[in-house]
mmCIF file of C-alpha atoms in Angstrom:
data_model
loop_
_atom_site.group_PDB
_atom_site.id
_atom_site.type_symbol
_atom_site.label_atom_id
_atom_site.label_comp_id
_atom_site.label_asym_id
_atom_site.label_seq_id
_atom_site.Cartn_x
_atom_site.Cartn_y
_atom_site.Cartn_z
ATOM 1 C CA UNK A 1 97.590 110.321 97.317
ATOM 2 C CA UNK A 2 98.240 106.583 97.205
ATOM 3 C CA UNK A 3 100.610 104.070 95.166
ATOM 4 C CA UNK A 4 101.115 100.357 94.113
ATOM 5 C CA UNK A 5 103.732 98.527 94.335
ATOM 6 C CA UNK A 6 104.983 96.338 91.390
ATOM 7 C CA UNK A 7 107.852 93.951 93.095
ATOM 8 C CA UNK A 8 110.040 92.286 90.420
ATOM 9 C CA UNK A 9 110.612 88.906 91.214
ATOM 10 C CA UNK A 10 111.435 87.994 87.868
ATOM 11 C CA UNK A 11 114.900 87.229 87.413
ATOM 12 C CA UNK A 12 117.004 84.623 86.879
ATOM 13 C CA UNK A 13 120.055 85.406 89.831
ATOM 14 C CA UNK A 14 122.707 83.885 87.438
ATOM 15 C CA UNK A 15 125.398 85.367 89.513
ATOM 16 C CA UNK A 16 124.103 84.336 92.653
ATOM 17 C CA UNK A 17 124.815 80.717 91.511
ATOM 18 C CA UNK A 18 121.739 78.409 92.928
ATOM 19 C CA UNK A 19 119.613 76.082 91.936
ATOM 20 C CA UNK A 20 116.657 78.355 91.761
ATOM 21 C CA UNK A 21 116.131 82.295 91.639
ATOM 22 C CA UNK A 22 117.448 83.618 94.870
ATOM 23 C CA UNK A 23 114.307 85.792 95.649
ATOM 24 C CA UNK A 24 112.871 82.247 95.886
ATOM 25 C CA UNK A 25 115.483 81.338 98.619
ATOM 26 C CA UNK A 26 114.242 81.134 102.625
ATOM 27 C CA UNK A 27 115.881 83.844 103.846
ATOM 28 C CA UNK A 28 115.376 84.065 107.573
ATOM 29 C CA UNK A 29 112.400 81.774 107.257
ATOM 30 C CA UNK A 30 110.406 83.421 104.364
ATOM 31 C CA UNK A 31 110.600 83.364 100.788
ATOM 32 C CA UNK A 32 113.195 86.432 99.926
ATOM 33 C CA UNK A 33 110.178 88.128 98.019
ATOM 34 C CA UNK A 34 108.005 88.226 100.908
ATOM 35 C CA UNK A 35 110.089 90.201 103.285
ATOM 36 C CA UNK A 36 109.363 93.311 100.391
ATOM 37 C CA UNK A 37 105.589 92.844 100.602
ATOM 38 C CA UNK A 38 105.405 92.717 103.967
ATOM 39 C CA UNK A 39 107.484 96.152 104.497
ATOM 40 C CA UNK A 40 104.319 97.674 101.721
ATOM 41 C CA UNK A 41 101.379 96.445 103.425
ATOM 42 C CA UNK A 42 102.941 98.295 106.303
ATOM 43 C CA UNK A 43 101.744 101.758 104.400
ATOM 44 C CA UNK A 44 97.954 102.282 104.371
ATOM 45 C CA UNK A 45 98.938 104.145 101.241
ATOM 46 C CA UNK A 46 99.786 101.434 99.417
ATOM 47 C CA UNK A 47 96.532 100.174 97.222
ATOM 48 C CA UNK A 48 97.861 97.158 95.563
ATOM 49 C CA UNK A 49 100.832 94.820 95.404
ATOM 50 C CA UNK A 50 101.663 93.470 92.431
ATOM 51 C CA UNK A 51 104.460 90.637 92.277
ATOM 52 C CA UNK A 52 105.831 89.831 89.414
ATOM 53 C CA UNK A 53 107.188 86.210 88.476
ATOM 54 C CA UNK A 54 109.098 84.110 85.839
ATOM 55 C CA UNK A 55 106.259 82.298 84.065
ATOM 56 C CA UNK A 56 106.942 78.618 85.227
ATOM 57 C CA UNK A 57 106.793 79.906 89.195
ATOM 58 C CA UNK A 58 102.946 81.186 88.437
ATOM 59 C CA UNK A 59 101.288 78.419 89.305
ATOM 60 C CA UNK A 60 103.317 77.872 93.095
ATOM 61 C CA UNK A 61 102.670 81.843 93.420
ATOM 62 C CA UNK A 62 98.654 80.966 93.814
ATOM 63 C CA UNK A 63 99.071 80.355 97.419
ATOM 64 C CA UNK A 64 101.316 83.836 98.185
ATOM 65 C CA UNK A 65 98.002 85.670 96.274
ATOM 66 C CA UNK A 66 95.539 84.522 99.227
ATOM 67 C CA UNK A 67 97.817 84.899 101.732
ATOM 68 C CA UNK A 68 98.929 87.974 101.174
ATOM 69 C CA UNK A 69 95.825 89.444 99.345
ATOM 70 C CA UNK A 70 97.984 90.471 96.390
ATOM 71 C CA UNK A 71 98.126 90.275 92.502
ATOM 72 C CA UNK A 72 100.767 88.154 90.637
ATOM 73 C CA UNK A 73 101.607 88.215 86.800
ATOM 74 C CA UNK A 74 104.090 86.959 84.686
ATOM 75 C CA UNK A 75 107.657 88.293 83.683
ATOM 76 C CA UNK A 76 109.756 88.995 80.821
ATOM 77 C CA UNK A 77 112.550 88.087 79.300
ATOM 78 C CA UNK A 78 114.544 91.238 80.749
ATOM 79 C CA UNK A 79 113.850 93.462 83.770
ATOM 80 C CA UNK A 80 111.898 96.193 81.684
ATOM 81 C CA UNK A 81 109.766 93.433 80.131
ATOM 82 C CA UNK A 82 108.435 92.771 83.876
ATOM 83 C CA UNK A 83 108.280 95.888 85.268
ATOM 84 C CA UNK A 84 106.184 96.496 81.814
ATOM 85 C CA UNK A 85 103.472 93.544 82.584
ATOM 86 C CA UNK A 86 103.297 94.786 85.925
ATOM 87 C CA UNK A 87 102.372 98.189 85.259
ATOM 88 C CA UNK A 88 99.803 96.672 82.808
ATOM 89 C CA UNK A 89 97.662 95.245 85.924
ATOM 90 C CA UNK A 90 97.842 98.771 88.316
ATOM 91 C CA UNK A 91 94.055 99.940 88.944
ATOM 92 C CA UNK A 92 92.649 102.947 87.902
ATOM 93 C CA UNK A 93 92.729 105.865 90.110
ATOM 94 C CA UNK A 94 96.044 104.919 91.526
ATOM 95 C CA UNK A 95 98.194 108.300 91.670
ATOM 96 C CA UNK A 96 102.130 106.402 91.746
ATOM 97 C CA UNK A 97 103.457 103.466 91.264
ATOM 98 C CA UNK A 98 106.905 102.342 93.312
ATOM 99 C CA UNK A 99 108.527 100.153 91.526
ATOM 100 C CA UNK A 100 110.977 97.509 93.982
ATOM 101 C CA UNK A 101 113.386 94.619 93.338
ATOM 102 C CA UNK A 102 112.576 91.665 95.288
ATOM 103 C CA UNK A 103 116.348 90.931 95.973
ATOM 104 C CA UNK A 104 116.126 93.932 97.875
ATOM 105 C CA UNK A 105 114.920 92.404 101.086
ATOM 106 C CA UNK A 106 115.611 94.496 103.833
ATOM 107 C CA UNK A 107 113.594 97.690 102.437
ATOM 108 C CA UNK A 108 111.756 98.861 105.584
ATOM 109 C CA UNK A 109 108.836 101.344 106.206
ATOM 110 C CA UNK A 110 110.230 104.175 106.882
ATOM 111 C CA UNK A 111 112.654 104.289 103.205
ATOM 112 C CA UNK A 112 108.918 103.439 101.265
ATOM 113 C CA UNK A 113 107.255 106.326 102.932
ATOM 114 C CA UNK A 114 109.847 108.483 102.514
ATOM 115 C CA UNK A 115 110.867 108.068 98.881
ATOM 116 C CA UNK A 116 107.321 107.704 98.587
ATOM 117 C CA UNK A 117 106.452 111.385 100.047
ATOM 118 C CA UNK A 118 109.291 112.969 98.234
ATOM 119 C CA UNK A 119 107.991 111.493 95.021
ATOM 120 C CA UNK A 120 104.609 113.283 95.820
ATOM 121 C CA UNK A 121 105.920 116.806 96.603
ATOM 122 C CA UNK A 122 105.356 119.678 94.755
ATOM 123 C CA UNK A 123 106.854 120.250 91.503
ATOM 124 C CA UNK A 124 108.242 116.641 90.971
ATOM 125 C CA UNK A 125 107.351 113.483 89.332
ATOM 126 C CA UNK A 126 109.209 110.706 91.405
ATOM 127 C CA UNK A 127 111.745 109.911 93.484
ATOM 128 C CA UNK A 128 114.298 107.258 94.436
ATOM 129 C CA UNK A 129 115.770 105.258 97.179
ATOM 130 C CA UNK A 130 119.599 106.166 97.341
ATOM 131 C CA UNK A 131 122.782 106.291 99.170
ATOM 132 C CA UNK A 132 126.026 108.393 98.703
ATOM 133 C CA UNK A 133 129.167 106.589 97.289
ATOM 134 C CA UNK A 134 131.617 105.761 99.897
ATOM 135 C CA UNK A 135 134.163 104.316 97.951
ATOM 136 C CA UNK A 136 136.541 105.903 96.025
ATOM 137 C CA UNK A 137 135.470 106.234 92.019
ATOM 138 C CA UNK A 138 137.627 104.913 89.327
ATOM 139 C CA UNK A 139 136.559 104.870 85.634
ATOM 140 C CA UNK A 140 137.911 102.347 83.611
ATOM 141 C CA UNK A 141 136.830 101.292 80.016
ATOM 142 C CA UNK A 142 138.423 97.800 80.155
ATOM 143 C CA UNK A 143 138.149 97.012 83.641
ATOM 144 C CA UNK A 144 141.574 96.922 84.099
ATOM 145 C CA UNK A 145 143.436 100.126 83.331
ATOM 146 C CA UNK A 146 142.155 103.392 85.430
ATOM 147 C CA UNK A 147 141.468 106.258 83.167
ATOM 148 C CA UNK A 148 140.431 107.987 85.682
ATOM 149 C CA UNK A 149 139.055 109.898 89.134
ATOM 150 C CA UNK A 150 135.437 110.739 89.388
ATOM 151 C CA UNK A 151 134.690 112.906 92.707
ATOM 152 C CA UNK A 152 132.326 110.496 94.850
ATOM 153 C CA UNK A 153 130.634 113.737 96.457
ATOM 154 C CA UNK A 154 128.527 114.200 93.607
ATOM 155 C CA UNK A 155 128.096 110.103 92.671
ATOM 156 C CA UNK A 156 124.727 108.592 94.186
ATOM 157 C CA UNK A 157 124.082 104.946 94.151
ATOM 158 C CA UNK A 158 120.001 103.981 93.069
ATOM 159 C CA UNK A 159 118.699 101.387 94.997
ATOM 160 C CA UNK A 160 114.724 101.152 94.923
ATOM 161 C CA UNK A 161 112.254 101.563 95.765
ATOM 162 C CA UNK A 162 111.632 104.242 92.845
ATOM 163 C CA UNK A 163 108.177 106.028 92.685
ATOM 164 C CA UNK A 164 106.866 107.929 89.995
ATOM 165 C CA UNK A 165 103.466 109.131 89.077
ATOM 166 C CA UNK A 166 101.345 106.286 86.992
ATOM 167 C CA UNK A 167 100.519 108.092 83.975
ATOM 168 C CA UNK A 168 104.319 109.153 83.251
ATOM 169 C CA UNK A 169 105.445 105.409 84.403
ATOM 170 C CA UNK A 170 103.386 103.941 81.879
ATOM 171 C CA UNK A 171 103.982 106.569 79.196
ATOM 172 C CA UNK A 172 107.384 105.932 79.247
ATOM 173 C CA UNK A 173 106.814 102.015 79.301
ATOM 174 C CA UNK A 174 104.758 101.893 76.417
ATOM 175 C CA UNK A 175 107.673 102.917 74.304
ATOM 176 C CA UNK A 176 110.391 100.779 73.069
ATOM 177 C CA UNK A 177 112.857 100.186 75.757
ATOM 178 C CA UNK A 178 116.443 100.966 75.078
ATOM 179 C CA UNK A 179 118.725 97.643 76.292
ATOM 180 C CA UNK A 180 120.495 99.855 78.611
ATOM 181 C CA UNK A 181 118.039 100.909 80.380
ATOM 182 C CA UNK A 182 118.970 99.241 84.224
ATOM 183 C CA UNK A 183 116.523 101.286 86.089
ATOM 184 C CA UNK A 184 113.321 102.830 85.963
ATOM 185 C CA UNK A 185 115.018 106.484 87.077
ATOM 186 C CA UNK A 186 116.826 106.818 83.562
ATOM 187 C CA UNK A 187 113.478 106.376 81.033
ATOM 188 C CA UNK A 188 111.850 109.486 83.424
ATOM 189 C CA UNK A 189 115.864 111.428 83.298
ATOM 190 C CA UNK A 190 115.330 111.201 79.457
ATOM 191 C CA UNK A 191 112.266 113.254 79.680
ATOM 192 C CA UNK A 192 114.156 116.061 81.417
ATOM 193 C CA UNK A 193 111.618 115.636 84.388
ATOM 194 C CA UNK A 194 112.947 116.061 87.935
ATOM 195 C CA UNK A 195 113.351 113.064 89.650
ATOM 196 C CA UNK A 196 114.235 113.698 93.688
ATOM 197 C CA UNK A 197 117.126 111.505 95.606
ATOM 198 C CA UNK A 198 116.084 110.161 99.098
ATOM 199 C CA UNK A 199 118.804 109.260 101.011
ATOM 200 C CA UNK A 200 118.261 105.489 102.912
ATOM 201 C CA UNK A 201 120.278 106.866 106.203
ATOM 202 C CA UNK A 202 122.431 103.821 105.695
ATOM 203 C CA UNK A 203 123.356 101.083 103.219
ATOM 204 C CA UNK A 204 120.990 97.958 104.620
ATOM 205 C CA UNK A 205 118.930 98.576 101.821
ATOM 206 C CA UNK A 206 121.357 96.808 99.725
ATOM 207 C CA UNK A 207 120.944 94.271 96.474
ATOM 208 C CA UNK A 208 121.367 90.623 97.285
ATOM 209 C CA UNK A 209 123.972 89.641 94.486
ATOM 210 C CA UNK A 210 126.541 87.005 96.272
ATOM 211 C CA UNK A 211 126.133 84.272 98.920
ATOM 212 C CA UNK A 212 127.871 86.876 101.241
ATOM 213 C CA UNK A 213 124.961 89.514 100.601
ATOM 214 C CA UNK A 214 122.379 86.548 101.433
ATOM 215 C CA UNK A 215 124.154 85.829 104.850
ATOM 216 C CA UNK A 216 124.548 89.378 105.507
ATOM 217 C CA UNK A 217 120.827 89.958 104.828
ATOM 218 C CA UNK A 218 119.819 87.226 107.018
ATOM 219 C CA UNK A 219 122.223 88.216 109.765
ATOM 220 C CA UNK A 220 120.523 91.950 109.735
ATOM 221 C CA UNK A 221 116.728 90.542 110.427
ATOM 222 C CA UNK A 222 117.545 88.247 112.629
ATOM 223 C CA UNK A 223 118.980 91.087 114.561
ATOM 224 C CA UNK A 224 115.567 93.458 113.699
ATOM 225 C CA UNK A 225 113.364 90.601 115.148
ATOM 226 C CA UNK A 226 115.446 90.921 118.570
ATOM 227 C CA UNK A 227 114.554 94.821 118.634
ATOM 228 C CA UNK A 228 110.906 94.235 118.397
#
């Protein structure tokens, strides 16, 4: 069994509020985006990396493709868009592709290989990088007013990686896209298929969202580097 990796790089980071993409930041003295393709070509599993960019960063990529021996293409206007032209450029005879966000920086080994051998167990199409809610759960339709209590045993947070076998990843992608669709887990939960939870151990595999989840990220492999 083996896998790509398409890492979507592709976004805009409004929220994050700089002057370019945050995946583009130095974060601990690399490019946010490369931290996630150097945790893949960790796996021997792992065929092929594919990064995926906004269209005006192509160009500057060139230099990450030799370095790093991996393929970049362009992205789309929303997340599916990219995660679509990625899948476009996966190689024949590649069993699963794990789909990663590239503001997800601190994605180590050990969570790949593990989402990435319960995606390949019997009986199942995929799996997903997760954690268990540890906040309290409050639903709200206005964001103000609390309609109500939702037990947090049963609520899992998705994080990626998320794996799934190629042929059902791209079956699913070459449909149209529904513009609620914020991960790759729901288009293969529409099938009915089963779709396996990994849990990450921890919550370091967070999304960097806010300046504070950039520090905080930084902060964690700076400390990594001092266990090596």
């Amino acid at each position: 069994m083996n896998f790509a990796a398409v890492i979507v790089a592709g976004g805009a980071g409004k929220r994050f509020g700089a002057e370019q993409p945050k995946q583009f930041l130095l974060l601990n003295k690399k490019e946010m985006f490369v931290w996630s393709i150097l945790a893949f070509k960790k796996i021997k599993e792992c065929r092929q990396i594919i990064l995926v960019v906004p269209e005006y960063k192509l160009a500057e990529m060139q230099k990450y493709k030799k370095m790093y021996k991996i393929e970049i293409v362009s992205g789309g206007k929303e997340r599916y868009n990219s995660v679509k032209n990625g899948l476009d450029c996966v190689k024949e005879n590649i069993d699963f592709v794990a789909v990663h966000d590239a503001a997800r920086p601190l994605v180590t080994e050990k969570i790949i290989k593990d989402v990435f051998n319960s995606a390949a167990c019997a009986g199942c199409v995929g799996a997903i990088a997760s954690s268990p809610a540890k906040d309290s759960i409050k639903f709200s339709k206005n964001g103000r007013n609390i309609i109500n209590s939702i037990d947090r045993k049963n609520i899992w947070l998705a994080q990626t990686p998320q794996i799934f076998k190629t042929e059902l990843l791209k079956k699913v992608y070459s449909k149209k896209i529904p513009e609620n669709i914020t991960d790759d887990a729901q288009l293969i939960e529409k099938l009915g298929k089963k779709v396996n939870l990994v849990d990450c151990g921890g919550y370091e595999n967070f999304k960097v969202t806010q300046i504070i989840d950039f520090k905080l990220a930084e902060i964690i492999l700076q400390q990594r580097e001092k266990c090596l």
